[in-house]
Coordinates of C-alpha atoms and ligand atoms in Angstrom, one line a residue:
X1334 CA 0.0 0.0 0.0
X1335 CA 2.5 2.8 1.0
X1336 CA 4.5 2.1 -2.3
X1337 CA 2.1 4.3 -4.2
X1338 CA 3.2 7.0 -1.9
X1339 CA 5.5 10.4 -3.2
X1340 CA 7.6 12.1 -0.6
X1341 CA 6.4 15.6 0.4
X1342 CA 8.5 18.7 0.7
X1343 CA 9.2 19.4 4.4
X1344 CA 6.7 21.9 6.3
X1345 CA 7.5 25.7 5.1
X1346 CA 7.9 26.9 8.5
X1347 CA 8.9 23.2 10.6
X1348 CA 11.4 22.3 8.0
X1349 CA 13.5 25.6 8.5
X1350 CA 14.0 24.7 11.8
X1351 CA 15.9 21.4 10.8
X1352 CA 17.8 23.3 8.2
X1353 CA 19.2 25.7 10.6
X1354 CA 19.9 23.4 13.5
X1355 CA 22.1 21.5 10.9
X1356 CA 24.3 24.9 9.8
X1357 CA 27.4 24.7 10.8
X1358 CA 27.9 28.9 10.9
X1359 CA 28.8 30.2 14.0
X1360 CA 27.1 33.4 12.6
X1361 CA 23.6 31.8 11.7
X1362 CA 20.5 33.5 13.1
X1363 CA 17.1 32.2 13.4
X1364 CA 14.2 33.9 11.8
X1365 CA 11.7 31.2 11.2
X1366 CA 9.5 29.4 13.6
X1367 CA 7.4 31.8 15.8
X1368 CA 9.4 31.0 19.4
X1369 CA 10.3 33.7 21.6
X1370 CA 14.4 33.2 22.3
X1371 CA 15.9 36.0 24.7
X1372 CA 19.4 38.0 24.0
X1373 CA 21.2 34.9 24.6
X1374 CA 19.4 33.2 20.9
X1375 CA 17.6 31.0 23.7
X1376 CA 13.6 29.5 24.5
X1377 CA 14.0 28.9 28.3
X1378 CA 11.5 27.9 30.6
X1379 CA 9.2 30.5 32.2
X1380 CA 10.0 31.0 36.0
X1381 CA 6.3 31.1 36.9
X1382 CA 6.1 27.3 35.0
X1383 CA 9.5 25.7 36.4
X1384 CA 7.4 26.6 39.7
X1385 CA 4.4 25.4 39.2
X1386 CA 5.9 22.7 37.4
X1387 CA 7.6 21.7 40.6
X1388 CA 4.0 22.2 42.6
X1389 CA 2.8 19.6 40.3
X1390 CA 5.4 16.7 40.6
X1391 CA 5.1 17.5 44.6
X1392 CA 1.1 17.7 44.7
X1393 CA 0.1 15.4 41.2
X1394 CA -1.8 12.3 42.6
X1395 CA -3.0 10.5 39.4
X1396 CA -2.6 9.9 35.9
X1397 CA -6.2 8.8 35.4
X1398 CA -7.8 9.5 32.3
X1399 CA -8.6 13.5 32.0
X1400 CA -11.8 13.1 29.7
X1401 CA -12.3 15.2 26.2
X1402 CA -12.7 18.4 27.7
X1403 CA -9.6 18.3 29.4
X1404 CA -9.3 20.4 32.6
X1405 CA -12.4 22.3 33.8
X1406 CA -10.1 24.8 36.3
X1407 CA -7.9 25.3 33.5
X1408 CA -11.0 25.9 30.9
X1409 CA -12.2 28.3 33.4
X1410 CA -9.3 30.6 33.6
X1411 CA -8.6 30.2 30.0
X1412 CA -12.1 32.0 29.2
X1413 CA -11.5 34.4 32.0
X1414 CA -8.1 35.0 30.3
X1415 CA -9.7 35.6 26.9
X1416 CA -12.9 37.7 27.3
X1417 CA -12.4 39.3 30.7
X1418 CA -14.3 38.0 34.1
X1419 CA -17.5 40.2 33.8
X1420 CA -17.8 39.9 29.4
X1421 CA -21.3 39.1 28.7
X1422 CA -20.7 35.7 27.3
X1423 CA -19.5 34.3 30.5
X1424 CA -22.2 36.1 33.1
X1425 CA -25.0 34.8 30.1
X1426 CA -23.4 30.9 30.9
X1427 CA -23.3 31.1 26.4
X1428 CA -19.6 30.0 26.2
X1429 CA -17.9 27.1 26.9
X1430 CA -13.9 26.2 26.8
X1431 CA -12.5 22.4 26.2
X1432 CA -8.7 22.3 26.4
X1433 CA -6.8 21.0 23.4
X1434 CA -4.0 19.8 21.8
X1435 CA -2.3 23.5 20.9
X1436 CA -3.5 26.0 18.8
X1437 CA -3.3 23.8 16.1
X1438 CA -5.2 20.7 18.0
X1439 CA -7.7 23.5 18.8
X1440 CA -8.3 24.6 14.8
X1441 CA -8.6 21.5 13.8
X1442 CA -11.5 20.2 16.1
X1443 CA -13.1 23.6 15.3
X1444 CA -12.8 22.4 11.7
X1445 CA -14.3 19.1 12.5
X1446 CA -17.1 21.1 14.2
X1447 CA -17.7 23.7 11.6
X1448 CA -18.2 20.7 8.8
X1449 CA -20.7 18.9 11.7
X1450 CA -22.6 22.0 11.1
X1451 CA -22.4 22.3 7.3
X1452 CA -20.6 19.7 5.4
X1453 CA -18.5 21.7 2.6
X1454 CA -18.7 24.6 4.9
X1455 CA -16.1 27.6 3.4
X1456 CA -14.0 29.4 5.7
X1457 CA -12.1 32.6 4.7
X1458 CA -8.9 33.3 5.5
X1459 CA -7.0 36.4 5.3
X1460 CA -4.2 36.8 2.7
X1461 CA -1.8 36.3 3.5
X1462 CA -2.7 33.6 6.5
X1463 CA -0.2 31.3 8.4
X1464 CA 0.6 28.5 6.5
X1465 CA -0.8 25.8 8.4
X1466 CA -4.1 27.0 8.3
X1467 CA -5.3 26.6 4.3
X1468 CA -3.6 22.9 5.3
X1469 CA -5.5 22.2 8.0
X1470 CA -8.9 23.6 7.4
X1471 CA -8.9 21.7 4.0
X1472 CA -7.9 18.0 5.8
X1473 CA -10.8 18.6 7.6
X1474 CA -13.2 19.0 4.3
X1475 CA -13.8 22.3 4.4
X1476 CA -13.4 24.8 1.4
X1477 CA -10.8 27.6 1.9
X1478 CA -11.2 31.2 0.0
X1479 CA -9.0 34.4 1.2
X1480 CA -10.1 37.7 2.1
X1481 CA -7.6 40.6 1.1
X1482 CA -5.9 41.4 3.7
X1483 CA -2.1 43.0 3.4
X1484 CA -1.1 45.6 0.6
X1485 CA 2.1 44.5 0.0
X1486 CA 3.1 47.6 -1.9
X1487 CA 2.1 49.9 0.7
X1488 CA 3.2 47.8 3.5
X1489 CA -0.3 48.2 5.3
X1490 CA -3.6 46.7 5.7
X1491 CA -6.1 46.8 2.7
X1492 CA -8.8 47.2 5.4
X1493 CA -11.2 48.6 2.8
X1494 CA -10.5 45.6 0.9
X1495 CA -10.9 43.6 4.1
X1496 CA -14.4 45.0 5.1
X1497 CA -15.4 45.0 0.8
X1498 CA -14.6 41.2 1.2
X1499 CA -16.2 40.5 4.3
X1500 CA -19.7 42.2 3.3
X1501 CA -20.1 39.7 0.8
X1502 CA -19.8 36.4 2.9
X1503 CA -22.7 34.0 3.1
X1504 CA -24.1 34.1 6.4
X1505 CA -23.3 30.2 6.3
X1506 CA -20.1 30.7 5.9
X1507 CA -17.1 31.1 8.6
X1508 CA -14.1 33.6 8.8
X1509 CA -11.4 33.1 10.5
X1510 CA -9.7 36.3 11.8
X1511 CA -6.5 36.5 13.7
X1512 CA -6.9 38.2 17.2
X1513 CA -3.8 39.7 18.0
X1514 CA -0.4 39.9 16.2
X1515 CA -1.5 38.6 12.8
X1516 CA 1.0 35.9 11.7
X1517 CA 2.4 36.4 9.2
X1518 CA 2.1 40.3 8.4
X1519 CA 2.3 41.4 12.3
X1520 CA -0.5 44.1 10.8
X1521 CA -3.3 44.3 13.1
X1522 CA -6.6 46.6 13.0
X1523 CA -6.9 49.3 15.3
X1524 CA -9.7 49.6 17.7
X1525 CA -12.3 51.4 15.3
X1526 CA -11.5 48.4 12.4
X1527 CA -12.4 46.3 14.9
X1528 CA -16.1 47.6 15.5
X1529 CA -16.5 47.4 12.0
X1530 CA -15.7 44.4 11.5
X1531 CA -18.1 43.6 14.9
X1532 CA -20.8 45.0 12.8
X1533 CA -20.2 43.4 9.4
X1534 CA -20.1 39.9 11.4
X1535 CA -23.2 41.0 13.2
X1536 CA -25.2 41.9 10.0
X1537 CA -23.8 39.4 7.3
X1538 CA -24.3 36.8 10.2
X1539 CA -21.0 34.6 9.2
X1540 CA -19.4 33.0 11.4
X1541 CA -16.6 34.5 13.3
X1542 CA -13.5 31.7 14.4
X1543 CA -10.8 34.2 15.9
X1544 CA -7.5 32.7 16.4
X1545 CA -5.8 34.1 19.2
X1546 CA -1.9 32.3 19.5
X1547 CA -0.3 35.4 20.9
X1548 CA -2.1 36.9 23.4
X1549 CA 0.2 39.4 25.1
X1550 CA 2.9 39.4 22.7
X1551 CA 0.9 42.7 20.6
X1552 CA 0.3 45.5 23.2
X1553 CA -0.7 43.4 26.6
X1554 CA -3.2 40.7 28.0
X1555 CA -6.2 42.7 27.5
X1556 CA -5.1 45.5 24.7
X1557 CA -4.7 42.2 22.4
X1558 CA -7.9 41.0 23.3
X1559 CA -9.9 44.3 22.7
X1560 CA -11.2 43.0 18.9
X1561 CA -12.4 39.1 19.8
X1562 CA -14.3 40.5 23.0
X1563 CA -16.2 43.1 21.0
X1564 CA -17.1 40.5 18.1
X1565 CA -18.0 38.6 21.0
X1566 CA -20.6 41.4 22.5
X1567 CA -22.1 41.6 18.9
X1568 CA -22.7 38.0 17.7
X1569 CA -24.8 35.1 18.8
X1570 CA -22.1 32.3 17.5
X1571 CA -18.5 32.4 17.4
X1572 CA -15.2 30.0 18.3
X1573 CA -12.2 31.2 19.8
X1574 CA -9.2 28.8 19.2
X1575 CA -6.5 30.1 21.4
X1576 CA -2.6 28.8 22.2
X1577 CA -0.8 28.7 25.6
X1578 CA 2.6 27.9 23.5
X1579 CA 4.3 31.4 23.3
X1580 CA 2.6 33.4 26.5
X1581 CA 3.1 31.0 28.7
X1582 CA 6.4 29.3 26.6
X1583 CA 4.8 26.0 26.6
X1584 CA 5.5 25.1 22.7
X1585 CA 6.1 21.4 23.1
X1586 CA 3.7 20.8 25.9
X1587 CA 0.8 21.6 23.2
X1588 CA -2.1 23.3 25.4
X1589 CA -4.5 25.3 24.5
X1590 CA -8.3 26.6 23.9
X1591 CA -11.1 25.5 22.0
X1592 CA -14.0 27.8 23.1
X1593 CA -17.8 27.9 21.7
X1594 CA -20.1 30.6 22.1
X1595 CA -23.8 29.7 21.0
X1596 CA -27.1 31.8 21.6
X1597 CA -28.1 30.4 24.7
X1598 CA -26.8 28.2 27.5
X1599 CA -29.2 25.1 26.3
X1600 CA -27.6 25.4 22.9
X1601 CA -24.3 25.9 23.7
X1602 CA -24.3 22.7 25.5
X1603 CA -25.6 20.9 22.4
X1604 CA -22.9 22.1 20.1
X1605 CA -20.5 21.6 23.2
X1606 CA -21.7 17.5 23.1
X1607 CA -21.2 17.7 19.5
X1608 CA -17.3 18.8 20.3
X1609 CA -16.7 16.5 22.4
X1610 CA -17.8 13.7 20.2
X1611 CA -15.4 15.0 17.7
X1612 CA -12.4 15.1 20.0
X1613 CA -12.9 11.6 21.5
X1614 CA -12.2 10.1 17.6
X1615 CA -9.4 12.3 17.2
X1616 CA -7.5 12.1 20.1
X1617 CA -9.7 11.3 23.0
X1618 CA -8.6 13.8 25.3
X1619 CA -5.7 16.3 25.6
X1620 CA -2.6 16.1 27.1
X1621 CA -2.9 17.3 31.0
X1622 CA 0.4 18.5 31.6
X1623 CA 0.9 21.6 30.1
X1624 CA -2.9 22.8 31.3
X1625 CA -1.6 22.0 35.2
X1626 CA 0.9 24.1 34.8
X1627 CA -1.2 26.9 33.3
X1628 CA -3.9 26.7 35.9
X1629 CA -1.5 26.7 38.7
X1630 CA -0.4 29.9 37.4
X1631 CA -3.4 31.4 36.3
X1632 CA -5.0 30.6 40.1
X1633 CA -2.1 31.8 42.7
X1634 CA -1.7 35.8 42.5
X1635 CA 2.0 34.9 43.2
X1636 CA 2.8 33.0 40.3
X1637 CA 0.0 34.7 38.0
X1638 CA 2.1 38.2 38.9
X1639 CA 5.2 36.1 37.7
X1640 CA 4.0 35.7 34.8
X1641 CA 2.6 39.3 33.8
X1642 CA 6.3 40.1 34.7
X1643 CA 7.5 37.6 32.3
X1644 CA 5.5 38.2 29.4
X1645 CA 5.7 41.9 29.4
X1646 CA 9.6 41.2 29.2
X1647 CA 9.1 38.8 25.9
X1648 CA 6.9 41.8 24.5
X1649 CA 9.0 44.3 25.6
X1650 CA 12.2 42.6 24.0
X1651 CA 10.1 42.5 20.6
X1652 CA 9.2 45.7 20.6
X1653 CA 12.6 46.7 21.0
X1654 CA 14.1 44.3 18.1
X1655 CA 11.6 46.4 15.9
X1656 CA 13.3 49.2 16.4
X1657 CA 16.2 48.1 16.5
X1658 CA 16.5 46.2 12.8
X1659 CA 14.9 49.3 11.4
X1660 CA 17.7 51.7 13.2
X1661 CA 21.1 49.1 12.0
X1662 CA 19.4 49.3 8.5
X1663 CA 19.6 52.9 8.3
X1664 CA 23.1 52.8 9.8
X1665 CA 24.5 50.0 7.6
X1666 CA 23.1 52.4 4.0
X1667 CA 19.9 50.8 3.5
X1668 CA 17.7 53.7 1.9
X1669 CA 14.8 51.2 1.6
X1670 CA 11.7 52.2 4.2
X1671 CA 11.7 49.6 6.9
X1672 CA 10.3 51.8 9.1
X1673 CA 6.7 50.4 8.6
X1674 CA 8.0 47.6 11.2
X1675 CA 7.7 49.6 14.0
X1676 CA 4.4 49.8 12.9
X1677 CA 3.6 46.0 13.5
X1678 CA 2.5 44.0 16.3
X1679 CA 3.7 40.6 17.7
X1680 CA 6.6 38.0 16.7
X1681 CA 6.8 38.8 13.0
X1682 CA 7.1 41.0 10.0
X1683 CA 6.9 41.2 6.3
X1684 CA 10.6 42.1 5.6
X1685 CA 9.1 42.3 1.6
X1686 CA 11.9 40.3 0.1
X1687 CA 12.1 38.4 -3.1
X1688 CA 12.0 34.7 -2.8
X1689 CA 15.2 34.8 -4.3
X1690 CA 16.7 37.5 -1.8
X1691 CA 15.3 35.0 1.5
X1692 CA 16.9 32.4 -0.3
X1693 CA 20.3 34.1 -0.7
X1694 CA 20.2 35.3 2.9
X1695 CA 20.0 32.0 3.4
X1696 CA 22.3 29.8 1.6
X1697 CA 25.2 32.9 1.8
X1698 CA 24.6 34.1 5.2
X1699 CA 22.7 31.5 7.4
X1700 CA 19.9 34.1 7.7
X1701 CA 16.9 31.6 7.7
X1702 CA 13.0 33.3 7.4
X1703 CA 9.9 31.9 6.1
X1704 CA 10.1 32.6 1.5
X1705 CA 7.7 35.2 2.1
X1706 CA 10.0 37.0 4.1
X1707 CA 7.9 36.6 7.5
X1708 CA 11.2 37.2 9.9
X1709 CA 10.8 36.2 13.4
X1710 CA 12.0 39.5 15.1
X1711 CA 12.6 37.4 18.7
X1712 CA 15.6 36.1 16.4
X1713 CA 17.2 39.5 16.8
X1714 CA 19.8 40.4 19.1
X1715 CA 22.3 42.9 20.0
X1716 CA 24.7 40.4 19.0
X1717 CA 23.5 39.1 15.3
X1718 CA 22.1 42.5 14.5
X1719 CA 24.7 44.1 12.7
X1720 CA 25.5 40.5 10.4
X1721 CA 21.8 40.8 10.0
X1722 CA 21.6 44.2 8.7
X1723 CA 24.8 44.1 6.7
X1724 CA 23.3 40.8 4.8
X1725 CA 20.4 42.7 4.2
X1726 CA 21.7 45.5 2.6
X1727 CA 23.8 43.0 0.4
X1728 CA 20.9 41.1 -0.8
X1729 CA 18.9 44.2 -1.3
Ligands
LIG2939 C1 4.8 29.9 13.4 O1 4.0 30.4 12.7 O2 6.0 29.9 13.2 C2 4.4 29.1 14.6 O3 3.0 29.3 14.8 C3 4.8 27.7 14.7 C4 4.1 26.8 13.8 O4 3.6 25.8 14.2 O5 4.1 27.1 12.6

């Protein structure tokens, strides 16, 4: 049977990562995969997790089965974390959180559940969107069509293209919109795009499915939340698929959110038991670890003020590298306008390089980034900056 198989080229973003662990450079840097690393080039544990990591090997008493939805203390925070304690979805009982697998885990059983709705169902995706997501929506047999979304020239948001696009949805459709730091483009709407975009979803009646992997990387906890919560206050159905891998560092532990909002409590439970059946004949249940660790954190004010710390010093550090590149191109000649980086929010950036310019920088300088030029700006450090500039401006 497998002899009829044909190799497949290595994941766009995944495959990188091999590539550059196997450089033998001393000067290569790291632009690919979405991971936070710190001056040092490094992904270390959180403080707040090595401790509640140790609460858990001291306190953990079982390694019982879990069930589908995973655990309900960490589903709780997790929708207090998203929408806020007193957001109208919570105090009206209409939402309700299963942990899964990742962010990933969590699209893909919100696929499953859109196609238990409507079989065929499309979903739109911005363009660009990250490159799992056409992937993954498809394996689950649903039809995949792109909104516009970045003007590439302009190095901005077509938002009237956007909100054009979006008017003309069928209400059976879904559209997936990225919360917060908008991988790959790191262009996000502003407050007032977001109400109209609240309102289009409100009166086309589509269905809204906001990925939300970075939550505190943009401008803060609540700041990156501002756009699902309002969708949320304006539509009777949405699905929140949300990550625990970068805030809280937890990449290979793969934990996150899969949260429904119906019309009411009564049938938000329905669509919750139609969930559940989907996760139990995809993976049963999700791994408990990494959710332990996050409710541990998420429940002691201690550890919970750790962690603010923490991720305001990843955001802070990414913020900086923005200015940074832009300031080291100027100095190394580069007459190009960067400067629309400092503009962006989150772990990346168009850089708006060839294909064949990413691929020089990498196969002459050990400068990896996605082909679209989508550079992970928590690659940058004082250290690589100036190689990283200089190989810029020699492409360029
Ligand atoms: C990325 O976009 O680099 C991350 O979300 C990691 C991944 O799984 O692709």
């Amino acid at each position: 049977m497998f002899a009829s198989l044909k190799a497949l080229p290595a994941d766009p973003i995944l495959g990188l990562l091999a590539k550059y662990r196997e450089d033998t450079n001393p000067k290569k840097i790291d632009l690919g995969v979405g991971v936070y690393k710190n001056e040092a080039g490094e992904t270390t544990v959180l403080n707040c997790v090595k401790t509640a990591e140790q609460y858990r090997t001291d306190n953990e008493t079982s390694k019982v089965y879990i069930g589908p939805t995973g655990s309900s203390l960490f589903n709780n925070e997790m929708a207090k974390l998203i929408f806020g304690e007193t957001h109208k979805v919570l105090t009206e009982n209409r939402a309700r959180t299963i942990s899964a697998p990742g962010g990933t885990g969590s699209l893909r059983v919100a696929a499953e559940f859109i196609k238990s709705c409507k079989a065929g169902a499309t979903i739109w995706v911005s363009n660009p969107t990250w490159a799992n997501h056409t992937g993954l929506f498809q394996a689950a047999g649903l039809i995949v069509k792109t909104y516009p979304y970045y003007d590439y020239e302009n190095k901005n948001l077509d938002f009237d293209g956007m909100l054009a696009a979006l008017k003309q949805v069928s209400p059976d459709d879904a559209v997936l919109l990225h919360a917060c730091c908008h991988n790959p483009s790191g262009m996000d709407l502003n407050n007032e795009q977001w109400q109209q975009v609240a309102d289009v979803a409100k009166s086309v009646g589509f269905l809204p499915v906001l990925d939300m992997a970075y939550q505190g990387f943009g401008q803060g906890l609540d700041e990156d939340a501002y756009g699902l919560r309002l969708i949320a206050e304006s539509v009777k159905e949405m699905i929140v698929c949300s990550s625990c891998s970068k805030n809280f560092g937890l990449y290979r532990e793969r934990i996150g959110g899969c949260t429904i909002i119906g019309e009411s409590s009564l049938q938000v439970d329905i669509a919750n038991s139609v969930l559940l059946s989907i996760v139990r004949v995809i993976y049963s249940m999700p791994p408990a670890h990494g959710a332990a660790l996050v409710e541990t954190i998420l429940s002691s004010d201690e550890l919970r003020n750790e962690w603010y710390r923490e991720l305001a010093e990843m955001r802070n550090r990414i913020n900086g590298n923005r200015q940074l590149i832009v300031d080291k191109l100027i100095e190394n000649g580069v007459t190009r306008d960067f400067s629309f980086i400092t503009r962006q929010a989150g772990m990346f950036s168009f850089l708006g390089l060839t294909p064949a310019q990413v691929q020089q920088l990498q196969d002459e300088y050990s400068i990896y980034m996605v082909g679209s030029s989508r550079m992970s700006i928590a690659g940058i450090a004082n250290r690589n900056v100036d190689y990283l500039a200089q190989s810029i401006a020699k492409v360029l």
